[in-house]
mmCIF file of C-alpha atoms and ligand atoms in Angstrom:
data_model
loop_
_atom_site.group_PDB
_atom_site.id
_atom_site.type_symbol
_atom_site.label_atom_id
_atom_site.label_comp_id
_atom_site.label_asym_id
_atom_site.label_seq_id
_atom_site.Cartn_x
_atom_site.Cartn_y
_atom_site.Cartn_z
ATOM 1 C CA MET A 1 -78.593 266.479 7.031
ATOM 2 C CA LYS A 2 -77.978 264.301 10.040
ATOM 3 C CA ALA A 3 -77.072 265.820 13.392
ATOM 4 C CA VAL A 4 -73.354 265.331 13.884
ATOM 5 C CA GLY A 5 -70.450 265.829 16.274
ATOM 6 C CA PRO A 6 -67.276 265.503 14.248
ATOM 7 C CA VAL A 7 -67.775 266.155 10.524
ATOM 8 C CA ILE A 8 -65.417 263.346 9.558
ATOM 9 C CA VAL A 9 -64.555 260.274 11.580
ATOM 10 C CA ALA A 10 -62.073 257.915 9.938
ATOM 11 C CA GLU A 11 -61.517 254.724 11.908
ATOM 12 C CA HIS A 12 -58.672 252.400 11.011
ATOM 13 C CA LEU A 13 -59.187 253.043 7.298
ATOM 14 C CA THR A 14 -57.108 250.616 5.288
ATOM 15 C CA LYS A 15 -56.937 249.999 1.553
ATOM 16 C CA ARG A 16 -54.937 247.270 -0.100
ATOM 17 C CA PHE A 17 -54.612 246.783 -3.832
ATOM 18 C CA GLY A 18 -53.467 243.168 -4.089
ATOM 19 C CA ASP A 19 -50.570 242.897 -1.685
ATOM 20 C CA PHE A 20 -49.793 246.639 -1.895
ATOM 21 C CA THR A 21 -51.116 248.757 0.973
ATOM 22 C CA ALA A 22 -52.101 252.246 -0.193
ATOM 23 C CA VAL A 23 -53.678 253.364 3.126
ATOM 24 C CA ASP A 24 -52.638 251.672 6.345
ATOM 25 C CA ASP A 25 -54.812 251.928 9.469
ATOM 26 C CA VAL A 26 -55.579 255.638 9.256
ATOM 27 C CA SER A 27 -57.775 257.192 11.957
ATOM 28 C CA PHE A 28 -58.620 260.858 12.456
ATOM 29 C CA ASP A 29 -61.487 263.244 13.169
ATOM 30 C CA VAL A 30 -62.369 266.575 11.604
ATOM 31 C CA TYR A 31 -64.528 269.037 13.543
ATOM 32 C CA PRO A 32 -66.936 271.693 12.247
ATOM 33 C CA GLY A 33 -65.266 274.835 10.931
ATOM 34 C CA GLU A 34 -61.760 273.358 10.761
ATOM 35 C CA ILE A 35 -59.402 273.624 7.796
ATOM 36 C CA VAL A 36 -57.598 270.314 7.999
ATOM 37 C CA GLY A 37 -54.614 269.711 5.767
ATOM 38 C CA TYR A 38 -53.629 266.266 4.577
ATOM 39 C CA LEU A 39 -49.969 266.617 3.733
ATOM 40 C CA GLY A 40 -47.964 263.941 1.984
ATOM 41 C CA PRO A 41 -45.714 263.266 -0.979
ATOM 42 C CA ASN A 42 -46.851 261.633 -4.226
ATOM 43 C CA GLY A 43 -48.293 258.186 -3.700
ATOM 44 C CA SER A 44 -48.622 258.489 0.087
ATOM 45 C CA GLY A 45 -52.324 257.604 0.054
ATOM 46 C CA LYS A 46 -54.103 260.985 0.147
ATOM 47 C CA THR A 47 -56.468 260.435 -2.777
ATOM 48 C CA THR A 48 -57.171 256.856 -1.724
ATOM 49 C CA THR A 49 -58.200 258.084 1.756
ATOM 50 C CA ILE A 50 -60.437 260.764 0.264
ATOM 51 C CA ARG A 51 -62.089 258.284 -2.088
ATOM 52 C CA MET A 52 -62.905 256.036 0.860
ATOM 53 C CA LEU A 53 -64.354 258.975 2.817
ATOM 54 C CA LEU A 54 -66.648 259.733 -0.107
ATOM 55 C CA GLY A 55 -67.707 256.124 -0.565
ATOM 56 C CA LEU A 56 -66.101 255.981 -4.015
ATOM 57 C CA LEU A 57 -63.814 253.173 -2.904
ATOM 58 C CA GLN A 58 -64.523 250.356 -0.488
ATOM 59 C CA PRO A 59 -62.023 250.077 2.375
ATOM 60 C CA THR A 60 -60.279 246.757 2.863
ATOM 61 C CA ALA A 61 -60.715 247.362 6.590
ATOM 62 C CA GLY A 62 -61.962 250.148 8.819
ATOM 63 C CA ALA A 63 -64.823 252.558 8.288
ATOM 64 C CA ALA A 64 -65.654 256.239 8.016
ATOM 65 C CA ARG A 65 -68.544 258.496 8.880
ATOM 66 C CA VAL A 66 -68.875 261.833 7.132
ATOM 67 C CA LEU A 67 -71.518 264.348 8.248
ATOM 68 C CA GLY A 68 -73.059 261.498 10.202
ATOM 69 C CA TYR A 69 -73.415 259.239 7.162
ATOM 70 C CA ASP A 70 -71.656 255.924 6.831
ATOM 71 C CA SER A 71 -69.281 256.496 3.899
ATOM 72 C CA LEU A 72 -69.894 253.106 2.434
ATOM 73 C CA THR A 73 -73.562 252.342 2.975
ATOM 74 C CA GLU A 74 -74.937 255.901 2.859
ATOM 75 C CA ALA A 75 -72.713 257.441 0.183
ATOM 76 C CA GLU A 76 -75.666 258.437 -2.018
ATOM 77 C CA ALA A 77 -77.252 260.420 0.789
ATOM 78 C CA LEU A 78 -73.911 261.931 1.796
ATOM 79 C CA ARG A 79 -72.725 263.255 -1.554
ATOM 80 C CA PRO A 80 -75.164 266.184 -1.945
ATOM 81 C CA HIS A 81 -73.716 267.653 1.263
ATOM 82 C CA VAL A 82 -70.073 267.523 0.167
ATOM 83 C CA GLY A 83 -68.260 269.780 -2.272
ATOM 84 C CA TYR A 84 -65.588 267.556 -3.770
ATOM 85 C CA MET A 85 -62.851 268.944 -5.973
ATOM 86 C CA SER A 86 -61.119 265.899 -7.345
ATOM 87 C CA GLN A 87 -57.459 265.923 -8.269
ATOM 88 C CA LYS A 88 -58.360 265.338 -11.914
ATOM 89 C CA PHE A 89 -61.416 267.577 -12.127
ATOM 90 C CA ALA A 90 -62.894 267.878 -15.597
ATOM 91 C CA LEU A 91 -64.043 271.160 -17.089
ATOM 92 C CA TYR A 92 -65.812 271.439 -20.408
ATOM 93 C CA GLU A 93 -63.151 273.293 -22.371
ATOM 94 C CA GLU A 94 -65.509 274.514 -25.106
ATOM 95 C CA LEU A 95 -68.074 275.859 -22.652
ATOM 96 C CA THR A 96 -67.735 279.226 -20.949
ATOM 97 C CA VAL A 97 -67.247 279.629 -17.210
ATOM 98 C CA ARG A 98 -70.950 280.371 -16.757
ATOM 99 C CA GLU A 99 -71.971 277.429 -18.992
ATOM 100 C CA ASN A 100 -69.739 275.063 -16.998
ATOM 101 C CA LEU A 101 -71.428 276.246 -13.808
ATOM 102 C CA ALA A 102 -74.875 275.819 -15.366
ATOM 103 C CA PHE A 103 -73.993 272.328 -16.567
ATOM 104 C CA TYR A 104 -72.665 271.129 -13.203
ATOM 105 C CA GLY A 105 -75.497 272.894 -11.381
ATOM 106 C CA GLY A 106 -77.870 270.753 -13.435
ATOM 107 C CA VAL A 107 -75.930 267.652 -12.413
ATOM 108 C CA TYR A 108 -76.459 268.650 -8.776
ATOM 109 C CA GLY A 109 -80.170 269.022 -9.464
ATOM 110 C CA LEU A 110 -80.303 272.826 -9.395
ATOM 111 C CA ASN A 111 -82.405 274.598 -12.003
ATOM 112 C CA GLY A 112 -84.377 277.727 -12.858
ATOM 113 C CA THR A 113 -84.113 280.779 -10.618
ATOM 114 C CA MET A 114 -82.309 278.843 -7.926
ATOM 115 C CA LEU A 115 -79.556 277.811 -10.352
ATOM 116 C CA ARG A 116 -79.186 281.347 -11.728
ATOM 117 C CA ARG A 117 -79.012 282.764 -8.225
ATOM 118 C CA ARG A 118 -76.352 280.263 -7.144
ATOM 119 C CA ILE A 119 -74.266 280.877 -10.281
ATOM 120 C CA GLU A 120 -74.222 284.642 -9.662
ATOM 121 C CA SER A 121 -73.411 284.048 -6.034
ATOM 122 C CA VAL A 122 -70.404 281.760 -6.643
ATOM 123 C CA LEU A 123 -69.127 283.946 -9.508
ATOM 124 C CA GLU A 124 -69.020 286.786 -7.009
ATOM 125 C CA LEU A 125 -67.619 284.730 -4.145
ATOM 126 C CA ILE A 126 -64.805 283.210 -6.182
ATOM 127 C CA HIS A 127 -64.133 286.515 -7.998
ATOM 128 C CA LEU A 128 -64.881 284.990 -11.382
ATOM 129 C CA ALA A 129 -67.610 287.365 -12.562
ATOM 130 C CA SER A 130 -65.405 289.224 -15.044
ATOM 131 C CA LEU A 131 -64.456 285.910 -16.690
ATOM 132 C CA ALA A 132 -67.968 284.452 -16.816
ATOM 133 C CA GLY A 133 -68.076 284.623 -20.616
ATOM 134 C CA GLU A 134 -64.593 283.135 -21.191
ATOM 135 C CA ARG A 135 -64.163 279.647 -22.559
ATOM 136 C CA ALA A 136 -62.880 277.335 -19.802
ATOM 137 C CA GLY A 137 -60.211 276.075 -22.210
ATOM 138 C CA ALA A 138 -58.766 279.590 -22.439
ATOM 139 C CA LEU A 139 -58.340 280.085 -18.685
ATOM 140 C CA ALA A 140 -54.899 280.133 -17.045
ATOM 141 C CA GLY A 141 -54.158 277.441 -14.426
ATOM 142 C CA GLY A 142 -55.089 279.442 -11.332
ATOM 143 C CA TRP A 143 -58.438 280.454 -12.844
ATOM 144 C CA ARG A 144 -59.260 276.897 -13.866
ATOM 145 C CA GLN A 145 -58.705 275.867 -10.243
ATOM 146 C CA ARG A 146 -61.035 278.645 -9.114
ATOM 147 C CA LEU A 147 -63.722 277.550 -11.545
ATOM 148 C CA ALA A 148 -63.428 273.987 -10.219
ATOM 149 C CA LEU A 149 -63.805 275.346 -6.677
ATOM 150 C CA ALA A 150 -66.834 277.404 -7.753
ATOM 151 C CA ILE A 151 -68.402 274.251 -9.167
ATOM 152 C CA ALA A 152 -67.674 272.363 -5.936
ATOM 153 C CA ILE A 153 -69.585 274.912 -3.827
ATOM 154 C CA LEU A 154 -72.515 275.541 -6.204
ATOM 155 C CA HIS A 155 -74.893 273.326 -4.237
ATOM 156 C CA GLU A 156 -73.946 274.966 -0.907
ATOM 157 C CA PRO A 157 -72.251 271.977 0.713
ATOM 158 C CA SER A 158 -71.240 272.304 4.344
ATOM 159 C CA LEU A 159 -68.069 270.243 3.857
ATOM 160 C CA LEU A 160 -65.415 270.776 1.198
ATOM 161 C CA ILE A 161 -62.993 268.010 0.295
ATOM 162 C CA LEU A 162 -60.322 269.415 -1.965
ATOM 163 C CA ASP A 163 -57.743 267.020 -3.399
ATOM 164 C CA GLU A 164 -54.534 268.911 -4.193
ATOM 165 C CA PRO A 165 -56.473 271.882 -5.545
ATOM 166 C CA THR A 166 -53.379 274.027 -5.964
ATOM 167 C CA SER A 167 -50.979 271.556 -7.500
ATOM 168 C CA GLY A 168 -49.251 272.983 -10.551
ATOM 169 C CA VAL A 169 -50.387 276.583 -10.084
ATOM 170 C CA ASP A 170 -48.019 279.461 -9.443
ATOM 171 C CA PRO A 171 -47.322 280.765 -5.922
ATOM 172 C CA LEU A 172 -49.438 283.911 -6.296
ATOM 173 C CA ALA A 173 -52.433 281.928 -7.561
ATOM 174 C CA ARG A 174 -51.929 279.526 -4.655
ATOM 175 C CA ARG A 175 -52.017 282.417 -2.150
ATOM 176 C CA LEU A 176 -55.197 283.783 -3.706
ATOM 177 C CA PHE A 177 -56.764 280.336 -3.658
ATOM 178 C CA TRP A 178 -56.022 280.060 0.069
ATOM 179 C CA ASP A 179 -57.672 283.433 0.665
ATOM 180 C CA LEU A 180 -60.816 281.911 -0.850
ATOM 181 C CA ILE A 181 -60.541 278.881 1.406
ATOM 182 C CA TYR A 182 -60.340 281.166 4.449
ATOM 183 C CA ASP A 183 -63.414 283.054 3.197
ATOM 184 C CA LEU A 184 -65.310 279.772 2.874
ATOM 185 C CA ALA A 185 -64.227 278.589 6.333
ATOM 186 C CA GLU A 186 -65.344 281.913 7.765
ATOM 187 C CA GLN A 187 -68.767 281.271 6.273
ATOM 188 C CA GLY A 188 -68.928 278.091 8.319
ATOM 189 C CA LYS A 189 -67.677 275.498 5.875
ATOM 190 C CA THR A 190 -65.436 272.683 7.059
ATOM 191 C CA VAL A 191 -62.492 271.967 4.772
ATOM 192 C CA LEU A 192 -60.319 268.907 4.251
ATOM 193 C CA ILE A 193 -57.559 269.765 1.795
ATOM 194 C CA SER A 194 -54.737 267.565 0.578
ATOM 195 C CA THR A 195 -51.453 269.065 -0.469
ATOM 196 C CA HIS A 196 -47.791 268.304 -0.860
ATOM 197 C CA TYR A 197 -46.783 271.926 -0.302
ATOM 198 C CA MET A 198 -45.211 272.497 3.090
ATOM 199 C CA ASP A 199 -46.059 276.225 3.063
ATOM 200 C CA GLU A 200 -49.748 275.385 2.668
ATOM 201 C CA ALA A 201 -49.611 273.073 5.650
ATOM 202 C CA GLU A 202 -48.795 276.152 7.755
ATOM 203 C CA HIS A 203 -52.178 277.650 6.798
ATOM 204 C CA CYS A 204 -54.246 274.797 8.235
ATOM 205 C CA THR A 205 -55.923 274.737 11.639
ATOM 206 C CA ARG A 206 -54.795 271.122 11.908
ATOM 207 C CA LEU A 207 -52.651 268.977 9.777
ATOM 208 C CA GLY A 208 -52.149 265.270 9.154
ATOM 209 C CA ILE A 209 -48.824 264.016 7.843
ATOM 210 C CA MET A 210 -49.116 261.063 5.464
ATOM 211 C CA TYR A 211 -46.138 259.014 4.414
ATOM 212 C CA HIS A 212 -46.114 255.602 2.743
ATOM 213 C CA ALA A 213 -49.795 254.956 3.489
ATOM 214 C CA ARG A 214 -49.515 255.856 7.172
ATOM 215 C CA LEU A 215 -50.748 258.888 9.061
ATOM 216 C CA LEU A 216 -47.618 259.706 11.044
ATOM 217 C CA ALA A 217 -48.919 262.643 13.072
ATOM 218 C CA MET A 218 -51.848 264.990 13.340
ATOM 219 C CA GLY A 219 -52.229 268.295 15.144
ATOM 220 C CA SER A 220 -52.122 272.040 14.739
ATOM 221 C CA PRO A 221 -48.887 273.365 13.195
ATOM 222 C CA SER A 222 -47.829 274.829 16.542
ATOM 223 C CA GLN A 223 -48.736 271.627 18.431
ATOM 224 C CA LEU A 224 -46.747 269.508 16.005
ATOM 225 C CA LYS A 225 -43.746 271.794 16.298
ATOM 226 C CA ALA A 226 -43.995 271.802 20.089
ATOM 227 C CA THR A 227 -44.459 268.063 20.561
ATOM 228 C CA ARG A 228 -42.976 266.233 17.609
ATOM 229 C CA LEU A 229 -39.380 267.404 17.687
ATOM 230 C CA PRO A 230 -36.775 265.790 19.933
ATOM 231 C CA GLY A 231 -35.233 269.084 21.042
ATOM 232 C CA PRO A 232 -34.485 272.703 20.162
ATOM 233 C CA THR A 233 -33.746 274.199 16.737
ATOM 234 C CA TRP A 234 -30.861 276.494 15.795
ATOM 235 C CA GLN A 235 -29.877 278.955 13.146
ATOM 236 C CA ILE A 236 -26.204 278.834 12.223
ATOM 237 C CA THR A 237 -24.437 281.517 10.251
ATOM 238 C CA VAL A 238 -21.137 280.418 8.752
ATOM 239 C CA GLY A 239 -19.055 281.200 5.648
ATOM 240 C CA ALA A 240 -18.232 277.632 4.604
ATOM 241 C CA LEU A 241 -21.856 276.495 4.451
ATOM 242 C CA LEU A 242 -21.520 273.054 2.916
ATOM 243 C CA PRO A 243 -18.475 271.842 4.891
ATOM 244 C CA ALA A 244 -20.177 273.058 8.095
ATOM 245 C CA LEU A 245 -23.332 271.210 7.043
ATOM 246 C CA ASP A 246 -21.353 267.968 6.660
ATOM 247 C CA TYR A 247 -19.625 268.529 9.986
ATOM 248 C CA LEU A 248 -22.905 269.113 11.843
ATOM 249 C CA LYS A 249 -24.561 266.096 10.221
ATOM 250 C CA ALA A 250 -21.929 263.919 11.831
ATOM 251 C CA LEU A 251 -21.931 265.722 15.201
ATOM 252 C CA SER A 252 -23.415 263.749 18.071
ATOM 253 C CA GLY A 253 -26.708 265.171 19.341
ATOM 254 C CA VAL A 254 -27.609 266.801 16.000
ATOM 255 C CA VAL A 255 -30.602 264.951 14.576
ATOM 256 C CA ASP A 256 -31.184 267.016 11.478
ATOM 257 C CA VAL A 257 -29.466 269.845 9.653
ATOM 258 C CA GLY A 258 -30.217 271.550 6.364
ATOM 259 C CA LEU A 259 -29.736 274.717 4.369
ATOM 260 C CA LEU A 260 -32.211 277.514 4.940
ATOM 261 C CA GLY A 261 -31.359 280.350 2.584
ATOM 262 C CA ASN A 262 -27.837 281.492 3.385
ATOM 263 C CA GLU A 263 -27.751 279.802 6.758
ATOM 264 C CA LEU A 264 -27.937 276.383 8.322
ATOM 265 C CA HIS A 265 -30.907 275.196 10.324
ATOM 266 C CA ALA A 266 -30.339 272.373 12.802
ATOM 267 C CA VAL A 267 -32.452 270.285 15.164
ATOM 268 C CA THR A 268 -30.730 268.791 18.213
ATOM 269 C CA CYS A 269 -31.962 266.263 20.729
ATOM 270 C CA ASP A 270 -32.968 267.128 24.262
ATOM 271 C CA ASP A 271 -30.426 269.136 26.233
ATOM 272 C CA ARG A 272 -27.416 267.889 24.377
ATOM 273 C CA HIS A 273 -26.480 271.313 23.010
ATOM 274 C CA THR A 274 -26.692 274.974 23.780
ATOM 275 C CA ALA A 275 -25.918 277.796 21.356
ATOM 276 C CA THR A 276 -22.558 278.095 23.120
ATOM 277 C CA SER A 277 -21.688 274.391 22.918
ATOM 278 C CA LEU A 278 -22.645 274.207 19.238
ATOM 279 C CA ALA A 279 -20.626 277.327 18.431
ATOM 280 C CA ALA A 280 -17.653 275.964 20.398
ATOM 281 C CA ALA A 281 -17.808 272.665 18.494
ATOM 282 C CA LEU A 282 -17.881 274.516 15.180
ATOM 283 C CA HIS A 283 -15.031 276.839 16.208
ATOM 284 C CA SER A 284 -12.800 273.994 17.281
ATOM 285 C CA ALA A 285 -13.530 272.194 13.992
ATOM 286 C CA GLY A 286 -12.119 275.216 12.169
ATOM 287 C CA PHE A 287 -15.345 277.135 11.402
ATOM 288 C CA ARG A 288 -14.108 280.178 13.294
ATOM 289 C CA ASP A 289 -16.729 282.605 11.947
ATOM 290 C CA ALA A 290 -19.703 280.424 12.969
ATOM 291 C CA THR A 291 -22.431 281.966 15.130
ATOM 292 C CA VAL A 292 -25.378 280.061 16.567
ATOM 293 C CA VAL A 293 -28.727 281.365 17.820
ATOM 294 C CA GLY A 294 -31.909 279.574 18.817
ATOM 295 C CA SER A 295 -34.544 279.617 16.055
ATOM 296 C CA ALA A 296 -38.173 278.701 15.539
ATOM 297 C CA PRO A 297 -38.905 275.139 14.415
ATOM 298 C CA THR A 298 -40.512 274.667 11.005
ATOM 299 C CA LEU A 299 -43.094 272.193 9.761
ATOM 300 C CA GLU A 300 -40.417 270.891 7.452
ATOM 301 C CA ASP A 301 -38.414 269.880 10.553
ATOM 302 C CA VAL A 302 -41.476 268.052 11.847
ATOM 303 C CA PHE A 303 -42.091 266.351 8.512
ATOM 304 C CA LYS A 304 -38.473 265.269 8.002
ATOM 305 C CA LEU A 305 -38.127 263.898 11.525
ATOM 306 C CA GLN A 306 -41.455 262.054 11.470
ATOM 307 C CA VAL A 307 -40.426 260.448 8.183
ATOM 308 C CA ALA A 308 -36.972 259.547 9.535
ATOM 309 C CA ALA A 309 -38.555 258.002 12.646
ATOM 310 C CA GLU A 310 -40.986 256.044 10.478
ATOM 311 C CA GLN A 311 -38.141 254.786 8.293
ATOM 312 C CA ALA A 312 -36.227 253.690 11.386
ATOM 313 C CA ARG A 313 -39.351 251.892 12.658
ATOM 314 C CA GLY A 314 -39.740 250.265 9.210
ATOM 315 C CA GLU A 315 -36.178 248.927 9.374
ATOM 316 C CA GLY A 316 -36.901 247.574 12.837
ATOM 317 C CA ARG A 317 -40.069 245.765 11.665
HETATM 318 N N1 LIG B 401 -56.679 251.418 -8.211
HETATM 319 C C1 LIG B 401 -55.415 251.235 -7.808
HETATM 320 N N2 LIG B 401 -54.758 250.074 -8.028
HETATM 321 C C2 LIG B 401 -53.492 249.880 -7.617
HETATM 322 N N3 LIG B 401 -52.763 250.799 -6.948
HETATM 323 C C3 LIG B 401 -53.354 251.984 -6.701
HETATM 324 C C4 LIG B 401 -54.693 252.277 -7.111
HETATM 325 N N4 LIG B 401 -54.994 253.542 -6.718
HETATM 326 C C5 LIG B 401 -53.890 254.019 -6.098
HETATM 327 N N5 LIG B 401 -52.908 253.089 -6.091
HETATM 328 C C6 LIG B 401 -51.582 253.237 -5.496
HETATM 329 O O1 LIG B 401 -51.735 253.598 -4.141
HETATM 330 C C7 LIG B 401 -50.734 254.521 -3.746
HETATM 331 C C8 LIG B 401 -51.384 255.732 -3.138
HETATM 332 O O2 LIG B 401 -52.027 256.438 -4.172
HETATM 333 P P1 LIG B 401 -52.810 257.788 -3.935
HETATM 334 O O3 LIG B 401 -53.356 258.193 -5.261
HETATM 335 O O4 LIG B 401 -53.767 257.644 -2.825
HETATM 336 O O5 LIG B 401 -51.627 258.754 -3.476
HETATM 337 P P2 LIG B 401 -51.638 260.339 -3.325
HETATM 338 O O6 LIG B 401 -51.071 260.614 -1.970
HETATM 339 O O7 LIG B 401 -52.960 260.884 -3.653
HETATM 340 O O8 LIG B 401 -50.543 260.756 -4.402
HETATM 341 P P3 LIG B 401 -50.479 262.077 -5.351
HETATM 342 O O9 LIG B 401 -49.869 263.163 -4.523
HETATM 343 O O10 LIG B 401 -49.577 261.642 -6.448
HETATM 344 O O11 LIG B 401 -51.864 262.387 -5.810
HETATM 345 C C9 LIG B 401 -49.906 254.820 -4.983
HETATM 346 O O12 LIG B 401 -48.735 254.039 -4.949
HETATM 347 C C10 LIG B 401 -50.802 254.392 -6.115
HETATM 348 O O13 LIG B 401 -50.066 253.960 -7.220
HETATM 349 MG MG1 LIG B 402 -53.630 262.157 -5.029
#
């Protein structure tokens, strides 16, 4: 493997399909040992970015280096060093877990004692040993995802690129899957993982927010919360939740408000409001039971406000 600084360097990556832009001028770096999330809704350009990083798709403009290799011209040399779990990974349904591993191990060029040793090792690591003899087709969703992850790390790659590995699996299976990702990062692997789950974004060391082909922001969850919101966030307890929500939406200085469980969660700009001024406004509007306290910002706040700002910029373009 080549000596490298950043594990991934994406520079102005752009992909157009005809006159549709799927990835628009995306630049970011990933450093060794990071777990970087790539968060975005359906169709925002996550898979297209990943395919360009892996040299599976030629960028319309821009370039990428992964593990020191040029993604486009050195893709062949790069691929053995990357564990890629594609969004539409294929398992052989009629083969057992162990047979799937043996098959894909062969594809990676592993054989003999080395292959057997690696299979036992990943079965253990991914906690799949007790299911080794099960047909892949009989596995529940979360276990299929684990088998796909086991396959992706068979050849001991130093970088994992996981494209929505947890989509469609239940919350418990998602938690367990993330435990495995932490284990792998602890062993020194670098991880780039795409997701559209906000709760998963919280687990990442850094996070990029994709929306309509553009990378709107990138940073650690705490950095994004500290720097990407226009002002403080508030928790509002009130009986008439929905009328109070409508009232706050229209109140000057409130940039975002939504339901959070049985309460309201609001973001205001700069120093326009204090807990006292917000409570006073609510009281005088007839919400006499309303109480307001400062609260912690959420990544959802960051996401919603970045998207709103991008939409406003789009209208201005
Ligand atoms: N080969 C292609 N030809 C034309 N359009 C494409 C092609 N591949 C992707 N697109 C379009 O580019 C956009 C981005 O797609 P992409 O698959 O990268 O999104 P994504 O963020 O991975 O979405 P999802 O969460 O649904 O997987 C989509 O509108 C998609 O329809
Ligand atoms: Mg995708």
